Amino acid sequence: IMYLDEAMQADDREQFRTAMAEEVKSHTEMNHWQIVRKSDLPPGTEVLPSVWAMRRKRRIATQEVYKWKARLNGHGGKQTKFVNYWETYSPVVGWTTIRTFLIMMITNNWVSRQVDFVLAFPQAKIECEMYMEVPRGFQVDGNRKEYALRLDNNLYGQKQAGRVWNTFMHDGLVARGFRQSKIDMCVYYRGQVALMIYVDDGILIGPNQGLLQQAYDDLETEAIDENGVRHRAFRITDEGDLADYLGVKIEQLPNGTIKLSQPHLIQQVLDDLGFSSHTKSQPTPAASTIKLNRDPLGKCHEEAWEYRSIIGKLNFIEKSTRMDLSYAVHQCARFSSDPKESHSLAVKRIGRYLMGTKDKGLILDPKSTSFDCFVDADFVGNWHRVHAQSDPGTAKSRTGYVVMYASCPIVWASKLQREVALSTTKAEYNALSKSLREVINMMQLIQETKDEQIWAVNDDVPTVHCKVFEDNSGALQIATVPKMRPRTKHINNKYFHFVDNTREGSGYSFHEIDTEVQPADILTKPLPFDAFHRHRLHIQGW
């Protein structure tokens, strides 16, 4: 994303000028604002600055620029709370939900379609009276300074813009017969069609294209709800079969599986690091013999690349498609505020690992028919007696877990625990409790699809069930027989939130697993080559 001055210095500035003209023309023709004289406004009226945000849209597969976008925004940073904005929260669908529905789409042999809401935010009316300056590059009677725009419709850039659009969209979907999920606010059901929404990008999934087309046509048609309120037609475009979503390349392979990857974002990281095609690759993202610490006496990060920028991109890659990066990326992210040379070397090690795997990702290949949760903890794995005084974080254990549905990973995490564990059992049990909070939510979502009769959800028992695999016998015993003992009575009741489900026998079953075959190990510590590749194959399919 670029500002106006940056775009006007680029070689393709004429394309951006054309995009700016189209943006203003669209707003004007759709009566999104009215031109008023600033002298006619009441004294003290706040007039927000206008800001241009310029962007080249590229195709994920080829990185070819196919559209130049010029987005006109109001400067939300100049708004005053309780004067021209109140609530701001707006939900978006997460990759956990998206992956779950993609898996169900494969198992049911259903189809998908991607839709895009055009100029989404301005489709809703504005929440309160607001004014904005005439945008740069345009004049009113030859003088933009004497005039302002009274906004009639919701405009990008306002603090509450996302929430206003989400409310408008929700009301419109309900008026067209969609029912909002009780588990994920951005999932809607209508008959056998499911709709997932991320701001203004949607995914329709259903048994055939006919039902998807009917849902799409209804979105493009005006609707009247049960109270007689009229809802305008959505302005949307049909993006065809699901091929890329939120920067992730989605390939439906000939064998019926789905591959999620981000080769072009990975290439951006490699370019930022200054790597070339001759740069030597590494077989793992982190050396198994090195554990990072604050390194207070080490040399400062002096590379040409921006440490935080690289970490941000790696975090997005890891959370979307590359679970194998989790431990290495999160270790490096801990030192973003004061990176040292040792941390820079660790980041470059991740880059060298990506050199040989940039086209890889996550393969969704459903095999079994139930949930599996693999959870592990590394008890005080970063402890170092020399650095303990300067880095209290070395006393904390690391949680690692991966929740799989139909043998495909849907959610994973590698993070330091919030409190200091006093034993291996406590560290493992903390990790177990944390992982099951994710499991509960996803089991409820699967059960909801069954209750709504959206599609057939196969599982091994009459109700949705999860097998939890743990390699610590103490944590297993506490989970299955929650008896308070002298050495465990300090464990707060918050960690027993899943006990009722266990007693009923309908929620989870706990199973011991050998440490050597515990795939969550990849999330808690740097592993040697053989173990790392074995677990990666089990979880990611390559």
mmCIF file of C-alpha atoms in Angstrom, residues 269-530:
data_model
loop_
_atom_site.group_PDB
_atom_site.id
_atom_site.type_symbol
_atom_site.label_atom_id
_atom_site.label_comp_id
_atom_site.label_asym_id
_atom_site.label_seq_id
_atom_site.Cartn_x
_atom_site.Cartn_y
_atom_site.Cartn_z
ATOM 1 C CA VAL A 269 10.817 -12.528 2.419
ATOM 2 C CA LEU A 270 13.761 -14.032 0.553
ATOM 3 C CA ASP A 271 14.146 -10.869 -1.526
ATOM 4 C CA ASP A 272 14.021 -8.721 1.623
ATOM 5 C CA LEU A 273 16.771 -10.852 3.136
ATOM 6 C CA GLY A 274 18.875 -10.312 0.020
ATOM 7 C CA PHE A 275 18.973 -13.999 -0.913
ATOM 8 C CA SER A 276 19.636 -15.110 -4.488
ATOM 9 C CA SER A 277 19.080 -18.372 -6.323
ATOM 10 C CA HIS A 278 22.604 -19.375 -5.290
ATOM 11 C CA THR A 279 21.938 -19.024 -1.559
ATOM 12 C CA LYS A 280 22.463 -22.318 0.231
ATOM 13 C CA SER A 281 19.327 -23.840 1.767
ATOM 14 C CA GLN A 282 18.938 -25.527 5.163
ATOM 15 C CA PRO A 283 16.978 -28.718 5.956
ATOM 16 C CA THR A 284 15.341 -27.314 9.129
ATOM 17 C CA PRO A 285 14.264 -23.777 10.168
ATOM 18 C CA ALA A 286 16.194 -23.847 13.461
ATOM 19 C CA ALA A 287 19.433 -25.470 14.549
ATOM 20 C CA SER A 288 18.739 -28.200 17.113
ATOM 21 C CA THR A 289 21.906 -27.291 19.056
ATOM 22 C CA ILE A 290 21.102 -23.581 19.572
ATOM 23 C CA LYS A 291 18.451 -21.982 21.779
ATOM 24 C CA LEU A 292 17.944 -18.255 21.471
ATOM 25 C CA ASN A 293 18.176 -15.866 24.408
ATOM 26 C CA ARG A 294 18.220 -12.092 24.791
ATOM 27 C CA ASP A 295 21.968 -11.999 24.235
ATOM 28 C CA PRO A 296 22.382 -8.658 26.082
ATOM 29 C CA LEU A 297 26.103 -8.453 25.347
ATOM 30 C CA GLY A 298 25.807 -9.450 21.681
ATOM 31 C CA LYS A 299 26.249 -7.176 18.663
ATOM 32 C CA CYS A 300 23.148 -5.287 17.557
ATOM 33 C CA HIS A 301 21.172 -6.208 14.448
ATOM 34 C CA GLU A 302 22.896 -4.311 11.619
ATOM 35 C CA GLU A 303 21.433 -5.966 8.543
ATOM 36 C CA ALA A 304 19.936 -3.893 5.714
ATOM 37 C CA TRP A 305 16.546 -5.552 6.183
ATOM 38 C CA GLU A 306 13.976 -4.534 8.812
ATOM 39 C CA TYR A 307 13.748 -7.196 11.533
ATOM 40 C CA ARG A 308 10.136 -6.522 12.557
ATOM 41 C CA SER A 309 8.938 -6.443 8.952
ATOM 42 C CA ILE A 310 10.427 -9.867 8.239
ATOM 43 C CA ILE A 311 9.001 -11.302 11.471
ATOM 44 C CA GLY A 312 5.550 -9.939 10.604
ATOM 45 C CA LYS A 313 5.581 -11.645 7.218
ATOM 46 C CA LEU A 314 6.895 -14.896 8.685
ATOM 47 C CA ASN A 315 4.163 -14.830 11.336
ATOM 48 C CA PHE A 316 1.500 -14.505 8.652
ATOM 49 C CA ILE A 317 3.023 -17.352 6.634
ATOM 50 C CA GLU A 318 3.280 -19.574 9.713
ATOM 51 C CA LYS A 319 -0.308 -19.006 10.838
ATOM 52 C CA SER A 320 -1.755 -19.505 7.360
ATOM 53 C CA THR A 321 0.062 -22.432 5.776
ATOM 54 C CA ARG A 322 3.424 -23.291 7.354
ATOM 55 C CA MET A 323 3.126 -24.851 10.780
ATOM 56 C CA ASP A 324 6.685 -26.178 10.418
ATOM 57 C CA LEU A 325 7.932 -22.606 10.997
ATOM 58 C CA SER A 326 6.014 -22.071 14.257
ATOM 59 C CA TYR A 327 8.719 -22.702 16.838
ATOM 60 C CA ALA A 328 11.523 -20.952 14.942
ATOM 61 C CA VAL A 329 9.441 -17.873 14.054
ATOM 62 C CA HIS A 330 7.999 -17.423 17.544
ATOM 63 C CA GLN A 331 11.428 -17.721 19.112
ATOM 64 C CA CYS A 332 12.756 -14.962 16.852
ATOM 65 C CA ALA A 333 9.643 -12.830 17.419
ATOM 66 C CA ARG A 334 10.396 -12.664 21.158
ATOM 67 C CA PHE A 335 13.330 -10.354 20.468
ATOM 68 C CA SER A 336 11.761 -7.920 17.985
ATOM 69 C CA SER A 337 12.154 -4.952 20.333
ATOM 70 C CA ASP A 338 15.944 -5.306 20.577
ATOM 71 C CA PRO A 339 17.281 -7.765 17.994
ATOM 72 C CA LYS A 340 20.909 -8.827 18.142
ATOM 73 C CA GLU A 341 23.209 -10.355 15.557
ATOM 74 C CA SER A 342 22.425 -13.835 16.890
ATOM 75 C CA HIS A 343 18.713 -13.242 16.279
ATOM 76 C CA SER A 344 19.424 -11.977 12.752
ATOM 77 C CA LEU A 345 21.315 -15.190 12.034
ATOM 78 C CA ALA A 346 18.343 -17.207 13.321
ATOM 79 C CA VAL A 347 15.980 -15.330 10.983
ATOM 80 C CA LYS A 348 18.322 -15.944 8.054
ATOM 81 C CA ARG A 349 18.352 -19.635 8.987
ATOM 82 C CA ILE A 350 14.553 -19.630 8.560
ATOM 83 C CA GLY A 351 15.010 -17.924 5.185
ATOM 84 C CA ARG A 352 17.504 -20.567 4.072
ATOM 85 C CA TYR A 353 15.019 -23.269 5.047
ATOM 86 C CA LEU A 354 12.380 -21.505 2.943
ATOM 87 C CA MET A 355 14.790 -21.370 -0.006
ATOM 88 C CA GLY A 356 14.292 -25.086 -0.547
ATOM 89 C CA THR A 357 10.606 -25.231 0.404
ATOM 90 C CA LYS A 358 9.009 -22.010 -0.881
ATOM 91 C CA ASP A 359 6.512 -23.891 -3.070
ATOM 92 C CA LYS A 360 5.439 -26.114 -0.179
ATOM 93 C CA GLY A 361 2.527 -25.485 2.142
ATOM 94 C CA LEU A 362 -0.274 -27.406 3.761
ATOM 95 C CA ILE A 363 -2.011 -30.337 2.056
ATOM 96 C CA LEU A 364 -5.583 -31.094 3.139
ATOM 97 C CA ASP A 365 -6.084 -34.799 2.511
ATOM 98 C CA PRO A 366 -8.947 -36.083 4.705
ATOM 99 C CA LYS A 367 -8.483 -39.705 5.772
ATOM 100 C CA SER A 368 -10.050 -40.445 9.153
ATOM 101 C CA THR A 369 -13.356 -39.118 10.441
ATOM 102 C CA SER A 370 -12.705 -37.588 13.848
ATOM 103 C CA PHE A 371 -10.843 -34.909 15.762
ATOM 104 C CA ASP A 372 -7.337 -35.560 17.055
ATOM 105 C CA CYS A 373 -5.476 -33.221 19.367
ATOM 106 C CA PHE A 374 -1.736 -33.671 19.801
ATOM 107 C CA VAL A 375 -0.370 -31.604 22.673
ATOM 108 C CA ASP A 376 3.089 -31.255 24.169
ATOM 109 C CA ALA A 377 5.071 -28.945 26.432
ATOM 110 C CA ASP A 378 8.779 -28.233 26.783
ATOM 111 C CA PHE A 379 9.352 -27.818 30.526
ATOM 112 C CA VAL A 380 11.590 -24.743 31.060
ATOM 113 C CA GLY A 381 13.240 -25.552 27.739
ATOM 114 C CA ASN A 382 14.940 -22.149 27.427
ATOM 115 C CA TRP A 383 16.476 -22.168 30.907
ATOM 116 C CA HIS A 384 20.051 -20.933 31.009
ATOM 117 C CA ARG A 385 21.685 -20.120 34.321
ATOM 118 C CA VAL A 386 23.790 -17.293 32.834
ATOM 119 C CA HIS A 387 20.886 -15.503 31.113
ATOM 120 C CA ALA A 388 18.185 -16.249 33.698
ATOM 121 C CA GLN A 389 18.841 -12.995 35.584
ATOM 122 C CA SER A 390 18.395 -10.798 32.500
ATOM 123 C CA ASP A 391 15.615 -12.840 30.888
ATOM 124 C CA PRO A 392 12.925 -14.153 33.304
ATOM 125 C CA GLY A 393 11.216 -15.707 30.277
ATOM 126 C CA THR A 394 13.762 -18.523 30.397
ATOM 127 C CA ALA A 395 11.845 -19.867 33.411
ATOM 128 C CA LYS A 396 8.667 -20.359 31.385
ATOM 129 C CA SER A 397 7.712 -23.526 29.542
ATOM 130 C CA ARG A 398 6.526 -23.672 25.943
ATOM 131 C CA THR A 399 3.158 -25.034 24.850
ATOM 132 C CA GLY A 400 2.753 -26.727 21.493
ATOM 133 C CA TYR A 401 -0.383 -28.312 20.083
ATOM 134 C CA VAL A 402 -2.041 -29.145 16.794
ATOM 135 C CA VAL A 403 -5.744 -29.927 16.414
ATOM 136 C CA MET A 404 -6.573 -32.093 13.427
ATOM 137 C CA TYR A 405 -9.921 -32.887 11.849
ATOM 138 C CA ALA A 406 -10.082 -35.873 9.481
ATOM 139 C CA SER A 407 -6.271 -36.124 9.830
ATOM 140 C CA CYS A 408 -5.827 -32.543 8.544
ATOM 141 C CA PRO A 409 -4.462 -29.744 10.750
ATOM 142 C CA ILE A 410 -6.935 -26.931 11.361
ATOM 143 C CA VAL A 411 -5.331 -25.012 14.229
ATOM 144 C CA TRP A 412 -1.914 -25.044 15.883
ATOM 145 C CA ALA A 413 0.126 -22.978 18.305
ATOM 146 C CA SER A 414 3.624 -22.640 19.712
ATOM 147 C CA LYS A 415 3.817 -20.151 22.574
ATOM 148 C CA LEU A 416 5.320 -19.550 25.975
ATOM 149 C CA GLN A 417 3.023 -20.258 28.891
ATOM 150 C CA ARG A 418 1.848 -17.232 30.844
ATOM 151 C CA GLU A 419 2.902 -18.570 34.229
ATOM 152 C CA VAL A 420 5.873 -20.472 35.550
ATOM 153 C CA ALA A 421 5.220 -24.226 35.802
ATOM 154 C CA LEU A 422 6.735 -25.937 38.828
ATOM 155 C CA SER A 423 6.994 -29.371 37.240
ATOM 156 C CA THR A 424 6.849 -31.196 33.950
ATOM 157 C CA THR A 425 3.354 -32.412 34.837
ATOM 158 C CA LYS A 426 2.131 -28.854 35.465
ATOM 159 C CA ALA A 427 3.627 -27.625 32.179
ATOM 160 C CA GLU A 428 2.033 -30.493 30.255
ATOM 161 C CA TYR A 429 -1.330 -30.030 31.946
ATOM 162 C CA ASN A 430 -1.319 -26.289 31.217
ATOM 163 C CA ALA A 431 -0.705 -27.121 27.558
ATOM 164 C CA LEU A 432 -3.481 -29.723 27.628
ATOM 165 C CA SER A 433 -5.978 -27.234 29.025
ATOM 166 C CA LYS A 434 -5.008 -24.554 26.504
ATOM 167 C CA SER A 435 -5.331 -26.897 23.528
ATOM 168 C CA LEU A 436 -8.772 -28.125 24.593
ATOM 169 C CA ARG A 437 -10.139 -24.580 24.544
ATOM 170 C CA GLU A 438 -9.541 -24.664 20.784
ATOM 171 C CA VAL A 439 -10.960 -28.170 20.511
ATOM 172 C CA ILE A 440 -14.214 -27.238 22.270
ATOM 173 C CA ASN A 441 -14.855 -24.382 19.836
ATOM 174 C CA MET A 442 -14.184 -26.482 16.736
ATOM 175 C CA MET A 443 -16.247 -29.436 17.989
ATOM 176 C CA GLN A 444 -19.155 -27.065 18.528
ATOM 177 C CA LEU A 445 -18.802 -25.760 14.975
ATOM 178 C CA ILE A 446 -18.862 -29.286 13.520
ATOM 179 C CA GLN A 447 -21.858 -30.194 15.696
ATOM 180 C CA GLU A 448 -23.625 -27.042 14.503
ATOM 181 C CA THR A 449 -23.238 -28.056 10.848
ATOM 182 C CA LYS A 450 -24.845 -31.383 11.737
ATOM 183 C CA ASP A 451 -27.696 -29.730 13.635
ATOM 184 C CA GLU A 452 -28.301 -27.291 10.788
ATOM 185 C CA GLN A 453 -28.261 -30.255 8.374
ATOM 186 C CA ILE A 454 -25.901 -28.323 6.128
ATOM 187 C CA TRP A 455 -24.122 -31.486 5.062
ATOM 188 C CA ALA A 456 -23.241 -34.941 6.288
ATOM 189 C CA VAL A 457 -20.479 -34.889 8.873
ATOM 190 C CA ASN A 458 -18.982 -38.309 9.384
ATOM 191 C CA ASP A 459 -17.517 -39.317 12.731
ATOM 192 C CA ASP A 460 -16.767 -42.530 14.553
ATOM 193 C CA VAL A 461 -19.415 -42.163 17.261
ATOM 194 C CA PRO A 462 -22.935 -40.683 17.288
ATOM 195 C CA THR A 463 -21.650 -37.353 18.626
ATOM 196 C CA VAL A 464 -18.613 -35.331 17.598
ATOM 197 C CA HIS A 465 -15.643 -36.737 19.448
ATOM 198 C CA CYS A 466 -11.992 -35.822 19.972
ATOM 199 C CA LYS A 467 -9.026 -38.020 20.824
ATOM 200 C CA VAL A 468 -6.396 -36.164 22.820
ATOM 201 C CA PHE A 469 -2.837 -37.489 22.677
ATOM 202 C CA GLU A 470 -0.495 -36.623 25.543
ATOM 203 C CA ASP A 471 2.956 -38.028 26.305
ATOM 204 C CA ASN A 472 3.102 -37.159 30.022
ATOM 205 C CA SER A 473 1.547 -39.740 32.367
ATOM 206 C CA GLY A 474 1.081 -37.241 35.209
ATOM 207 C CA ALA A 475 -0.911 -34.835 33.050
ATOM 208 C CA LEU A 476 -2.989 -37.733 31.723
ATOM 209 C CA GLN A 477 -3.829 -38.910 35.218
ATOM 210 C CA ILE A 478 -4.918 -35.458 36.367
ATOM 211 C CA ALA A 479 -7.023 -35.023 33.218
ATOM 212 C CA THR A 480 -8.848 -38.338 33.579
ATOM 213 C CA VAL A 481 -8.987 -38.518 37.397
ATOM 214 C CA PRO A 482 -8.913 -34.901 38.645
ATOM 215 C CA LYS A 483 -7.897 -35.716 42.195
ATOM 216 C CA MET A 484 -6.280 -32.995 44.284
ATOM 217 C CA ARG A 485 -2.910 -34.078 45.643
ATOM 218 C CA PRO A 486 -0.397 -32.129 47.725
ATOM 219 C CA ARG A 487 1.763 -31.470 44.665
ATOM 220 C CA THR A 488 -1.124 -30.546 42.356
ATOM 221 C CA LYS A 489 -3.630 -28.705 44.567
ATOM 222 C CA HIS A 490 -2.135 -25.382 43.493
ATOM 223 C CA ILE A 491 -3.473 -25.984 39.983
ATOM 224 C CA ASN A 492 -6.349 -23.562 39.660
ATOM 225 C CA ASN A 493 -9.825 -24.784 38.797
ATOM 226 C CA LYS A 494 -9.622 -22.930 35.482
ATOM 227 C CA TYR A 495 -7.576 -25.838 34.177
ATOM 228 C CA PHE A 496 -10.423 -28.299 34.838
ATOM 229 C CA HIS A 497 -12.836 -26.691 32.385
ATOM 230 C CA PHE A 498 -13.041 -29.863 30.265
ATOM 231 C CA VAL A 499 -13.607 -32.356 33.114
ATOM 232 C CA ASP A 500 -17.396 -32.545 32.743
ATOM 233 C CA ASN A 501 -17.091 -33.555 29.101
ATOM 234 C CA THR A 502 -14.633 -36.273 30.058
ATOM 235 C CA ARG A 503 -16.924 -37.690 32.735
ATOM 236 C CA GLU A 504 -19.890 -37.803 30.408
ATOM 237 C CA GLY A 505 -17.809 -39.766 27.925
ATOM 238 C CA SER A 506 -19.128 -37.781 24.975
ATOM 239 C CA GLY A 507 -16.515 -35.093 24.579
ATOM 240 C CA TYR A 508 -12.936 -36.317 24.667
ATOM 241 C CA SER A 509 -10.935 -39.418 25.297
ATOM 242 C CA PHE A 510 -7.317 -39.220 26.441
ATOM 243 C CA HIS A 511 -4.598 -41.452 25.040
ATOM 244 C CA GLU A 512 -0.940 -41.811 25.864
ATOM 245 C CA ILE A 513 1.490 -41.446 22.986
ATOM 246 C CA ASP A 514 5.182 -42.187 22.796
ATOM 247 C CA THR A 515 7.356 -39.084 22.788
ATOM 248 C CA GLU A 516 9.150 -40.292 19.667
ATOM 249 C CA VAL A 517 5.935 -40.171 17.616
ATOM 250 C CA GLN A 518 4.410 -37.064 19.215
ATOM 251 C CA PRO A 519 3.963 -34.642 16.245
ATOM 252 C CA ALA A 520 3.410 -31.657 18.564
ATOM 253 C CA ASP A 521 7.116 -31.967 19.403
ATOM 254 C CA ILE A 522 7.788 -29.912 16.266
ATOM 255 C CA LEU A 523 6.091 -26.953 17.984
ATOM 256 C CA THR A 524 7.993 -26.957 21.268
ATOM 257 C CA LYS A 525 11.695 -27.285 20.445
ATOM 258 C CA PRO A 526 14.227 -27.267 17.601
ATOM 259 C CA LEU A 527 14.413 -30.858 16.355
ATOM 260 C CA PRO A 528 17.132 -32.742 14.509
ATOM 261 C CA PHE A 529 16.635 -33.496 10.824
ATOM 262 C CA ASP A 530 15.042 -36.963 11.057
#
